[in-house]
mmCIF file of C-alpha atoms and ligand atoms in Angstrom:
data_model
loop_
_atom_site.group_PDB
_atom_site.id
_atom_site.type_symbol
_atom_site.label_atom_id
_atom_site.label_comp_id
_atom_site.label_asym_id
_atom_site.label_seq_id
_atom_site.Cartn_x
_atom_site.Cartn_y
_atom_site.Cartn_z
ATOM 1 C CA UNK A 24 -2.108 20.162 -5.975
ATOM 2 C CA UNK A 25 1.640 20.074 -6.593
ATOM 3 C CA UNK A 26 3.361 17.237 -8.444
ATOM 4 C CA UNK A 27 6.531 16.683 -6.528
ATOM 5 C CA UNK A 28 9.034 14.212 -5.254
ATOM 6 C CA UNK A 29 7.546 12.953 -2.033
ATOM 7 C CA UNK A 30 9.658 14.317 0.849
ATOM 8 C CA UNK A 31 11.753 11.770 2.753
ATOM 9 C CA UNK A 32 10.382 13.103 6.020
ATOM 10 C CA UNK A 33 7.680 15.527 6.976
ATOM 11 C CA UNK A 34 6.608 17.519 10.012
ATOM 12 C CA UNK A 35 2.993 16.330 10.281
ATOM 13 C CA UNK A 36 1.770 19.207 12.438
ATOM 14 C CA UNK A 37 3.138 21.868 10.145
ATOM 15 C CA UNK A 38 1.954 19.993 7.041
ATOM 16 C CA UNK A 39 -1.542 19.631 8.512
ATOM 17 C CA UNK A 40 -1.774 23.277 9.528
ATOM 18 C CA UNK A 41 -0.954 24.331 5.988
ATOM 19 C CA UNK A 42 -3.269 21.609 4.569
ATOM 20 C CA UNK A 43 -0.520 20.321 2.298
ATOM 21 C CA UNK A 44 -1.427 17.903 -0.458
ATOM 22 C CA UNK A 45 1.153 15.941 -2.367
ATOM 23 C CA UNK A 46 0.937 13.988 -5.560
ATOM 24 C CA UNK A 47 4.208 12.465 -6.560
ATOM 25 C CA UNK A 48 6.631 9.600 -6.624
ATOM 26 C CA UNK A 49 9.085 7.823 -4.406
ATOM 27 C CA UNK A 50 11.891 6.312 -6.471
ATOM 28 C CA UNK A 51 11.733 2.525 -6.293
ATOM 29 C CA UNK A 52 15.498 2.175 -6.086
ATOM 30 C CA UNK A 53 15.529 4.148 -2.831
ATOM 31 C CA UNK A 54 13.434 1.527 -1.074
ATOM 32 C CA UNK A 55 16.232 -0.892 -0.261
ATOM 33 C CA UNK A 56 14.327 -3.234 2.040
ATOM 34 C CA UNK A 57 11.508 -3.604 -0.465
ATOM 35 C CA UNK A 58 13.996 -4.262 -3.280
ATOM 36 C CA UNK A 59 15.579 -7.045 -1.264
ATOM 37 C CA UNK A 60 12.227 -8.786 -0.962
ATOM 38 C CA UNK A 61 11.523 -8.616 -4.689
ATOM 39 C CA UNK A 62 12.793 -10.682 -7.605
ATOM 40 C CA UNK A 63 13.581 -7.546 -9.640
ATOM 41 C CA UNK A 64 13.958 -3.798 -9.220
ATOM 42 C CA UNK A 65 10.975 -2.014 -7.710
ATOM 43 C CA UNK A 66 9.029 0.358 -9.916
ATOM 44 C CA UNK A 67 8.625 3.913 -8.728
ATOM 45 C CA UNK A 68 5.832 4.328 -6.222
ATOM 46 C CA UNK A 69 2.999 6.737 -7.038
ATOM 47 C CA UNK A 70 1.926 8.440 -3.863
ATOM 48 C CA UNK A 71 -0.909 10.779 -3.062
ATOM 49 C CA UNK A 72 -0.971 12.329 0.363
ATOM 50 C CA UNK A 73 -3.321 14.713 2.091
ATOM 51 C CA UNK A 74 -2.372 16.386 5.371
ATOM 52 C CA UNK A 75 -5.004 18.029 7.515
ATOM 53 C CA UNK A 76 -6.887 18.371 10.769
ATOM 54 C CA UNK A 77 -10.283 16.680 11.103
ATOM 55 C CA UNK A 78 -13.362 18.144 12.841
ATOM 56 C CA UNK A 79 -12.272 16.560 16.129
ATOM 57 C CA UNK A 80 -8.951 18.386 15.886
ATOM 58 C CA UNK A 81 -7.005 15.229 15.019
ATOM 59 C CA UNK A 82 -3.995 15.729 12.781
ATOM 60 C CA UNK A 83 -3.922 13.191 9.976
ATOM 61 C CA UNK A 84 -1.892 12.064 7.001
ATOM 62 C CA UNK A 85 -4.101 10.240 4.585
ATOM 63 C CA UNK A 86 -3.091 8.755 1.297
ATOM 64 C CA UNK A 87 -2.427 6.013 -1.124
ATOM 65 C CA UNK A 88 0.675 4.375 -2.570
ATOM 66 C CA UNK A 89 0.740 2.228 -5.702
ATOM 67 C CA UNK A 90 3.625 0.346 -7.238
ATOM 68 C CA UNK A 91 4.376 -2.668 -9.364
ATOM 69 C CA UNK A 92 6.612 -5.340 -7.904
ATOM 70 C CA UNK A 93 8.407 -8.244 -9.514
ATOM 71 C CA UNK A 94 7.950 -11.301 -7.349
ATOM 72 C CA UNK A 95 8.849 -14.948 -7.785
ATOM 73 C CA UNK A 96 5.918 -17.304 -8.158
ATOM 74 C CA UNK A 97 6.223 -19.914 -5.431
ATOM 75 C CA UNK A 98 4.546 -22.534 -7.590
ATOM 76 C CA UNK A 99 6.587 -22.382 -10.816
ATOM 77 C CA UNK A 100 9.529 -20.322 -9.489
ATOM 78 C CA UNK A 101 9.503 -17.753 -12.293
ATOM 79 C CA UNK A 102 9.203 -13.990 -11.820
ATOM 80 C CA UNK A 103 5.972 -12.129 -12.467
ATOM 81 C CA UNK A 104 4.725 -8.573 -11.954
ATOM 82 C CA UNK A 105 1.977 -7.610 -9.617
ATOM 83 C CA UNK A 106 0.497 -4.304 -8.528
ATOM 84 C CA UNK A 107 0.541 -3.519 -4.835
ATOM 85 C CA UNK A 108 -1.686 -0.742 -3.497
ATOM 86 C CA UNK A 109 -1.926 0.556 0.037
ATOM 87 C CA UNK A 110 -4.312 3.049 1.564
ATOM 88 C CA UNK A 111 -3.247 4.616 4.804
ATOM 89 C CA UNK A 112 -4.506 7.097 7.340
ATOM 90 C CA UNK A 113 -2.058 7.988 10.075
ATOM 91 C CA UNK A 114 -2.172 10.308 13.001
ATOM 92 C CA UNK A 115 0.936 11.373 14.912
ATOM 93 C CA UNK A 116 0.799 10.384 18.606
ATOM 94 C CA UNK A 117 3.196 11.241 21.400
ATOM 95 C CA UNK A 118 1.795 9.294 24.336
ATOM 96 C CA UNK A 119 0.000 6.025 24.985
ATOM 97 C CA UNK A 120 -3.045 8.045 26.097
ATOM 98 C CA UNK A 121 -3.165 9.698 22.678
ATOM 99 C CA UNK A 122 -2.915 6.301 21.005
ATOM 100 C CA UNK A 123 -5.737 4.938 23.184
ATOM 101 C CA UNK A 124 -8.032 7.848 22.338
ATOM 102 C CA UNK A 125 -7.408 7.692 18.618
ATOM 103 C CA UNK A 126 -10.534 6.777 16.586
ATOM 104 C CA UNK A 127 -10.299 3.450 14.785
ATOM 105 C CA UNK A 128 -10.113 5.094 11.380
ATOM 106 C CA UNK A 129 -6.595 6.265 12.198
ATOM 107 C CA UNK A 130 -3.381 4.368 12.763
ATOM 108 C CA UNK A 131 -1.046 5.921 15.304
ATOM 109 C CA UNK A 132 2.379 6.932 14.089
ATOM 110 C CA UNK A 133 5.325 7.975 16.177
ATOM 111 C CA UNK A 134 7.338 11.060 15.308
ATOM 112 C CA UNK A 135 11.106 11.099 15.656
ATOM 113 C CA UNK A 136 13.088 13.324 18.028
ATOM 114 C CA UNK A 137 12.630 16.408 15.837
ATOM 115 C CA UNK A 138 8.882 15.847 15.442
ATOM 116 C CA UNK A 139 9.048 14.436 11.945
ATOM 117 C CA UNK A 140 7.687 11.341 10.291
ATOM 118 C CA UNK A 141 9.922 9.386 7.952
ATOM 119 C CA UNK A 142 7.547 9.261 5.047
ATOM 120 C CA UNK A 143 9.542 7.075 2.668
ATOM 121 C CA UNK A 144 10.171 4.543 5.402
ATOM 122 C CA UNK A 145 6.496 4.577 6.323
ATOM 123 C CA UNK A 146 5.392 3.997 2.734
ATOM 124 C CA UNK A 147 7.966 1.228 2.365
ATOM 125 C CA UNK A 148 6.702 -0.455 5.554
ATOM 126 C CA UNK A 149 3.130 -0.297 4.300
ATOM 127 C CA UNK A 150 4.048 -1.781 0.912
ATOM 128 C CA UNK A 151 6.019 -4.602 2.547
ATOM 129 C CA UNK A 152 3.036 -5.414 4.751
ATOM 130 C CA UNK A 153 0.755 -5.450 1.704
ATOM 131 C CA UNK A 154 2.935 -7.863 -0.296
ATOM 132 C CA UNK A 155 1.367 -11.285 -0.845
ATOM 133 C CA UNK A 156 2.549 -13.791 1.785
ATOM 134 C CA UNK A 157 2.953 -16.494 -0.831
ATOM 135 C CA UNK A 158 3.500 -14.804 -4.204
ATOM 136 C CA UNK A 159 1.831 -16.805 -6.953
ATOM 137 C CA UNK A 160 0.588 -16.372 -10.521
ATOM 138 C CA UNK A 161 -3.110 -16.660 -11.250
ATOM 139 C CA UNK A 162 -3.911 -20.250 -12.151
ATOM 140 C CA UNK A 163 -4.193 -19.413 -15.833
ATOM 141 C CA UNK A 164 -0.869 -17.566 -16.141
ATOM 142 C CA UNK A 165 1.192 -19.986 -14.041
ATOM 143 C CA UNK A 166 3.648 -22.277 -15.809
ATOM 144 C CA UNK A 167 2.623 -25.022 -13.417
ATOM 145 C CA UNK A 168 -1.005 -24.406 -14.365
ATOM 146 C CA UNK A 169 -3.403 -25.482 -11.659
ATOM 147 C CA UNK A 170 -1.881 -28.947 -11.404
ATOM 148 C CA UNK A 171 -2.005 -28.908 -7.665
ATOM 149 C CA UNK A 172 -5.740 -28.265 -7.605
ATOM 150 C CA UNK A 173 -7.800 -31.392 -7.001
ATOM 151 C CA UNK A 174 -9.899 -32.194 -10.105
ATOM 152 C CA UNK A 175 -13.156 -32.276 -8.169
ATOM 153 C CA UNK A 176 -12.569 -28.721 -6.951
ATOM 154 C CA UNK A 177 -11.852 -27.080 -10.283
ATOM 155 C CA UNK A 178 -15.527 -26.628 -11.171
ATOM 156 C CA UNK A 179 -16.239 -24.822 -7.902
ATOM 157 C CA UNK A 180 -13.313 -22.443 -8.368
ATOM 158 C CA UNK A 181 -14.401 -21.570 -11.903
ATOM 159 C CA UNK A 182 -17.939 -20.840 -10.808
ATOM 160 C CA UNK A 183 -16.713 -18.460 -8.131
ATOM 161 C CA UNK A 184 -14.599 -16.577 -10.630
ATOM 162 C CA UNK A 185 -17.509 -15.613 -12.890
ATOM 163 C CA UNK A 186 -17.521 -11.816 -12.920
ATOM 164 C CA UNK A 187 -20.263 -10.414 -10.778
ATOM 165 C CA UNK A 188 -22.214 -7.832 -12.853
ATOM 166 C CA UNK A 189 -22.579 -5.606 -9.798
ATOM 167 C CA UNK A 190 -18.852 -5.650 -9.169
ATOM 168 C CA UNK A 191 -18.315 -4.471 -12.737
ATOM 169 C CA UNK A 192 -20.791 -1.625 -12.182
ATOM 170 C CA UNK A 193 -19.067 -0.660 -8.945
ATOM 171 C CA UNK A 194 -15.773 -0.482 -10.783
ATOM 172 C CA UNK A 195 -17.234 1.789 -13.448
ATOM 173 C CA UNK A 196 -18.766 4.057 -10.828
ATOM 174 C CA UNK A 197 -15.527 4.437 -8.917
ATOM 175 C CA UNK A 198 -13.617 5.560 -12.017
HETATM 176 ZN ZN1 ZN B 1057 3.701 -19.507 -11.493
#
């Protein structure tokens, strides 16, 4: 697998035929729309991308993008950092019929006039969609604390937050 700068656009058919895999970064400063939505500069985005053709002959672009964003807490109005991760699995489609036939595991993606996908734009769109609707600190790190939580409810919230031993095991397994 090559470590590279993730190409701005890609021909999905050609990439799939040559089974290209990418592991690389998209510079945060290049993602202008994402920067505008954040309270600070975006960190670089780590991207892994696998291009291929599945057993049904469907061309796919499958991958993951991870970055850290600075957002403004809507409760105490101070900036904080949070990690945003997106997993995606796209398949290029030209017609509505192709979109209709696409298995649920894939999201249809339209190619531009020269048959390419704008990869940076796509990753940026995905990250924007994955941003929290109302950015907020965890209760314990917020300068406003959990003042707005009704006293009677605090106990319930704390009980729910006890780490589940199975969840911890799952995490270890997936490493
Ligand atoms: Zn806060």
